[in-house]
Short mmCIF file of N, CA and C in Angstrom, two decimals:
data_model
loop_
_atom_site.label_atom_id
_atom_site.label_comp_id
_atom_site.label_asym_id
_atom_site.label_seq_id
_atom_site.Cartn_x
_atom_site.Cartn_y
_atom_site.Cartn_z
N MET A 68 46.34 10.88 -247.42
CA MET A 68 47.73 10.50 -247.25
C MET A 68 48.36 11.32 -246.14
N ALA A 69 49.25 10.68 -245.42
CA ALA A 69 49.97 11.37 -244.34
C ALA A 69 51.10 12.20 -244.90
N GLU A 70 51.29 13.34 -244.31
CA GLU A 70 52.33 14.25 -244.75
C GLU A 70 53.68 13.77 -244.21
N PRO A 71 54.75 13.77 -245.04
CA PRO A 71 56.07 13.33 -244.54
C PRO A 71 56.57 14.29 -243.46
N PRO A 72 57.35 13.78 -242.51
CA PRO A 72 57.84 14.67 -241.45
C PRO A 72 58.75 15.75 -242.01
N LYS A 73 58.65 16.94 -241.42
CA LYS A 73 59.47 18.06 -241.86
C LYS A 73 60.88 17.92 -241.28
N PRO A 74 61.90 18.30 -242.05
CA PRO A 74 63.26 18.24 -241.52
C PRO A 74 63.41 19.25 -240.37
N VAL A 75 64.16 18.85 -239.37
CA VAL A 75 64.37 19.70 -238.20
C VAL A 75 65.83 20.13 -238.19
N SER A 76 66.05 21.41 -237.98
CA SER A 76 67.44 21.89 -237.91
C SER A 76 68.06 21.46 -236.59
N PHE A 77 69.38 21.41 -236.56
CA PHE A 77 70.10 21.02 -235.35
C PHE A 77 69.81 21.99 -234.22
N ALA A 78 69.76 23.29 -234.52
CA ALA A 78 69.51 24.30 -233.50
C ALA A 78 68.11 24.11 -232.89
N ALA A 79 67.13 23.83 -233.73
CA ALA A 79 65.77 23.62 -233.22
C ALA A 79 65.70 22.37 -232.35
N ALA A 80 66.39 21.32 -232.76
CA ALA A 80 66.40 20.08 -231.98
C ALA A 80 67.09 20.30 -230.63
N ALA A 81 68.17 21.07 -230.61
CA ALA A 81 68.89 21.34 -229.37
C ALA A 81 68.04 22.17 -228.42
N GLN A 82 67.31 23.15 -228.93
CA GLN A 82 66.43 23.96 -228.09
C GLN A 82 65.31 23.12 -227.52
N LYS A 83 64.76 22.23 -228.33
CA LYS A 83 63.68 21.36 -227.88
C LYS A 83 64.19 20.42 -226.79
N GLN A 84 65.41 19.89 -226.95
CA GLN A 84 65.99 18.99 -225.97
C GLN A 84 66.26 19.73 -224.66
N ASN A 85 66.75 20.96 -224.72
CA ASN A 85 67.03 21.74 -223.52
C ASN A 85 65.77 22.03 -222.73
N ALA A 86 64.66 22.21 -223.40
CA ALA A 86 63.42 22.50 -222.72
C ALA A 86 62.96 21.31 -221.89
N ALA A 87 63.22 20.11 -222.39
CA ALA A 87 62.80 18.90 -221.70
C ALA A 87 63.94 18.26 -220.91
N GLU A 88 64.99 19.02 -220.66
CA GLU A 88 66.18 18.49 -220.00
C GLU A 88 65.87 18.11 -218.56
N THR A 89 66.43 16.99 -218.14
CA THR A 89 66.26 16.57 -216.75
C THR A 89 67.58 16.77 -216.02
N PRO A 90 67.54 17.04 -214.73
CA PRO A 90 68.79 17.27 -213.99
C PRO A 90 69.60 15.98 -213.87
N LEU A 91 70.91 16.15 -213.78
CA LEU A 91 71.78 14.99 -213.60
C LEU A 91 71.62 14.44 -212.19
N ARG A 92 71.59 13.13 -212.08
CA ARG A 92 71.45 12.47 -210.79
C ARG A 92 72.72 11.72 -210.39
N GLN A 93 73.55 11.36 -211.39
CA GLN A 93 74.77 10.63 -211.07
C GLN A 93 75.84 10.89 -212.12
N VAL A 94 77.09 10.69 -211.71
CA VAL A 94 78.23 10.81 -212.61
C VAL A 94 78.95 9.47 -212.59
N GLN A 95 79.19 8.93 -213.77
CA GLN A 95 79.89 7.65 -213.91
C GLN A 95 81.21 7.92 -214.62
N VAL A 96 82.33 7.59 -213.94
CA VAL A 96 83.66 7.87 -214.49
C VAL A 96 84.34 6.55 -214.83
N ASP A 97 84.85 6.44 -216.05
CA ASP A 97 85.56 5.26 -216.50
C ASP A 97 86.87 5.11 -215.71
N GLY A 98 87.24 3.88 -215.39
CA GLY A 98 88.45 3.62 -214.62
C GLY A 98 89.71 4.15 -215.27
N HIS A 99 89.79 4.04 -216.59
CA HIS A 99 90.95 4.54 -217.32
C HIS A 99 91.08 6.06 -217.16
N ALA A 100 89.96 6.76 -217.17
CA ALA A 100 89.99 8.21 -216.99
C ALA A 100 90.49 8.57 -215.59
N ILE A 101 90.07 7.83 -214.59
CA ILE A 101 90.53 8.08 -213.22
C ILE A 101 92.03 7.86 -213.11
N LEU A 102 92.53 6.78 -213.71
CA LEU A 102 93.97 6.51 -213.67
C LEU A 102 94.76 7.62 -214.35
N LYS A 103 94.26 8.14 -215.47
CA LYS A 103 94.95 9.23 -216.15
C LYS A 103 94.96 10.50 -215.29
N MET A 104 93.85 10.76 -214.58
CA MET A 104 93.80 11.92 -213.69
C MET A 104 94.81 11.78 -212.55
N VAL A 105 94.87 10.60 -211.95
CA VAL A 105 95.80 10.36 -210.85
C VAL A 105 97.23 10.51 -211.33
N ASP A 106 97.55 9.96 -212.50
CA ASP A 106 98.90 10.05 -213.05
C ASP A 106 99.29 11.51 -213.30
N HIS A 107 98.37 12.30 -213.84
CA HIS A 107 98.64 13.71 -214.10
C HIS A 107 98.89 14.46 -212.79
N CYS A 108 98.10 14.15 -211.77
CA CYS A 108 98.28 14.80 -210.46
C CYS A 108 99.61 14.42 -209.84
N LYS A 109 99.96 13.13 -209.89
CA LYS A 109 101.21 12.67 -209.29
C LYS A 109 102.42 13.28 -209.97
N SER A 110 102.37 13.46 -211.29
CA SER A 110 103.51 13.98 -212.02
C SER A 110 103.70 15.48 -211.80
N SER A 111 102.68 16.17 -211.31
CA SER A 111 102.76 17.61 -211.12
C SER A 111 102.79 18.03 -209.66
N MET A 112 102.87 17.09 -208.75
CA MET A 112 102.85 17.41 -207.31
C MET A 112 103.96 18.38 -206.97
N PRO A 113 103.80 19.35 -206.17
CA PRO A 113 102.64 19.74 -205.37
C PRO A 113 101.76 20.79 -206.06
N ASN A 114 101.97 21.03 -207.35
CA ASN A 114 101.19 22.05 -208.07
C ASN A 114 99.80 21.54 -208.40
N LEU A 115 98.89 22.48 -208.60
CA LEU A 115 97.55 22.15 -209.05
C LEU A 115 97.58 21.81 -210.53
N VAL A 116 96.66 20.99 -210.97
CA VAL A 116 96.59 20.61 -212.37
C VAL A 116 95.20 20.91 -212.93
N THR A 117 95.15 21.03 -214.24
CA THR A 117 93.88 21.23 -214.93
C THR A 117 93.82 20.31 -216.12
N GLY A 118 92.63 20.10 -216.63
CA GLY A 118 92.47 19.24 -217.79
C GLY A 118 91.05 19.29 -218.32
N GLN A 119 90.80 18.50 -219.33
CA GLN A 119 89.51 18.45 -220.00
C GLN A 119 88.90 17.07 -219.82
N LEU A 120 87.63 17.02 -219.45
CA LEU A 120 86.91 15.75 -219.36
C LEU A 120 86.10 15.54 -220.63
N LEU A 121 86.03 14.30 -221.07
CA LEU A 121 85.28 13.95 -222.27
C LEU A 121 84.24 12.91 -221.90
N GLY A 122 83.01 13.11 -222.33
CA GLY A 122 81.98 12.13 -221.99
C GLY A 122 80.66 12.47 -222.64
N LEU A 123 79.62 11.81 -222.13
CA LEU A 123 78.27 11.95 -222.69
C LEU A 123 77.29 12.23 -221.57
N ASP A 124 76.29 13.02 -221.89
CA ASP A 124 75.18 13.29 -220.99
C ASP A 124 74.02 12.42 -221.49
N ILE A 125 73.76 11.32 -220.80
CA ILE A 125 72.72 10.39 -221.22
C ILE A 125 71.65 10.34 -220.13
N GLY A 126 70.51 10.95 -220.42
CA GLY A 126 69.43 10.98 -219.44
C GLY A 126 69.86 11.72 -218.19
N GLN A 127 69.83 11.04 -217.06
CA GLN A 127 70.20 11.64 -215.79
C GLN A 127 71.61 11.26 -215.37
N THR A 128 72.39 10.68 -216.29
CA THR A 128 73.75 10.23 -215.98
C THR A 128 74.75 10.96 -216.86
N LEU A 129 75.80 11.47 -216.23
CA LEU A 129 76.93 12.04 -216.97
C LEU A 129 78.01 10.97 -216.98
N GLU A 130 78.35 10.46 -218.16
CA GLU A 130 79.35 9.41 -218.31
C GLU A 130 80.66 10.02 -218.78
N VAL A 131 81.68 10.03 -217.92
CA VAL A 131 83.00 10.54 -218.27
C VAL A 131 83.81 9.35 -218.78
N THR A 132 84.20 9.41 -220.07
CA THR A 132 84.88 8.27 -220.69
C THR A 132 86.37 8.47 -220.86
N ASP A 133 86.84 9.72 -220.85
CA ASP A 133 88.27 9.97 -221.03
C ASP A 133 88.60 11.36 -220.49
N CYS A 134 89.88 11.65 -220.35
CA CYS A 134 90.32 12.97 -219.91
C CYS A 134 91.65 13.29 -220.58
N PHE A 135 91.92 14.58 -220.68
CA PHE A 135 93.15 15.05 -221.32
C PHE A 135 93.78 16.12 -220.45
N PRO A 136 95.04 15.96 -220.03
CA PRO A 136 95.67 16.97 -219.18
C PRO A 136 96.07 18.20 -219.99
N PHE A 137 95.95 19.36 -219.36
CA PHE A 137 96.46 20.59 -219.95
C PHE A 137 97.92 20.73 -219.53
N PRO A 138 98.77 21.23 -220.40
CA PRO A 138 100.17 21.43 -220.01
C PRO A 138 100.25 22.38 -218.83
N ASN A 139 101.16 22.10 -217.93
CA ASN A 139 101.29 22.90 -216.72
C ASN A 139 102.70 23.48 -216.67
N VAL A 140 102.80 24.79 -216.83
CA VAL A 140 104.10 25.47 -216.75
C VAL A 140 104.11 26.27 -215.46
N GLY A 141 104.92 25.85 -214.51
CA GLY A 141 104.99 26.52 -213.22
C GLY A 141 105.92 27.72 -213.26
N GLU A 142 105.96 28.43 -212.16
CA GLU A 142 106.81 29.62 -212.07
C GLU A 142 108.30 29.25 -212.10
N ASN A 143 108.67 28.09 -211.58
CA ASN A 143 110.08 27.71 -211.49
C ASN A 143 110.59 27.02 -212.76
N GLU A 144 109.70 26.70 -213.67
CA GLU A 144 110.12 26.01 -214.89
C GLU A 144 110.53 27.01 -215.95
N VAL A 145 111.43 26.61 -216.81
CA VAL A 145 111.89 27.46 -217.89
C VAL A 145 110.92 27.32 -219.07
N ARG A 146 110.44 28.44 -219.53
CA ARG A 146 109.52 28.43 -220.67
C ARG A 146 110.33 28.46 -221.96
N PRO A 147 109.88 27.72 -222.98
CA PRO A 147 110.61 27.72 -224.25
C PRO A 147 110.56 29.11 -224.89
N ALA A 148 111.65 29.48 -225.55
CA ALA A 148 111.72 30.78 -226.21
C ALA A 148 110.83 30.78 -227.44
N ARG A 149 110.16 31.90 -227.66
CA ARG A 149 109.30 32.05 -228.85
C ARG A 149 110.08 32.78 -229.91
N HIS A 150 109.98 32.29 -231.13
CA HIS A 150 110.72 32.91 -232.24
C HIS A 150 109.79 33.72 -233.08
#
């Protein structure tokens, strides 16, 4: 009789995947994510903006599906009082 497969921990699976990792060859960005990035940049001009990209690493492609802007408080803006 064949022995049932042993359960693999998440950490062991991640290490195994990293060992066989292939370099990224392309980045695919969803149109909605690009529009959100442009809107965030336009609303904060001329200041620099930052944010978080959300997506998946599938094979040799990084798929960016969404983005989230970080709040931007400039030097000239009034910061809310902390209580």
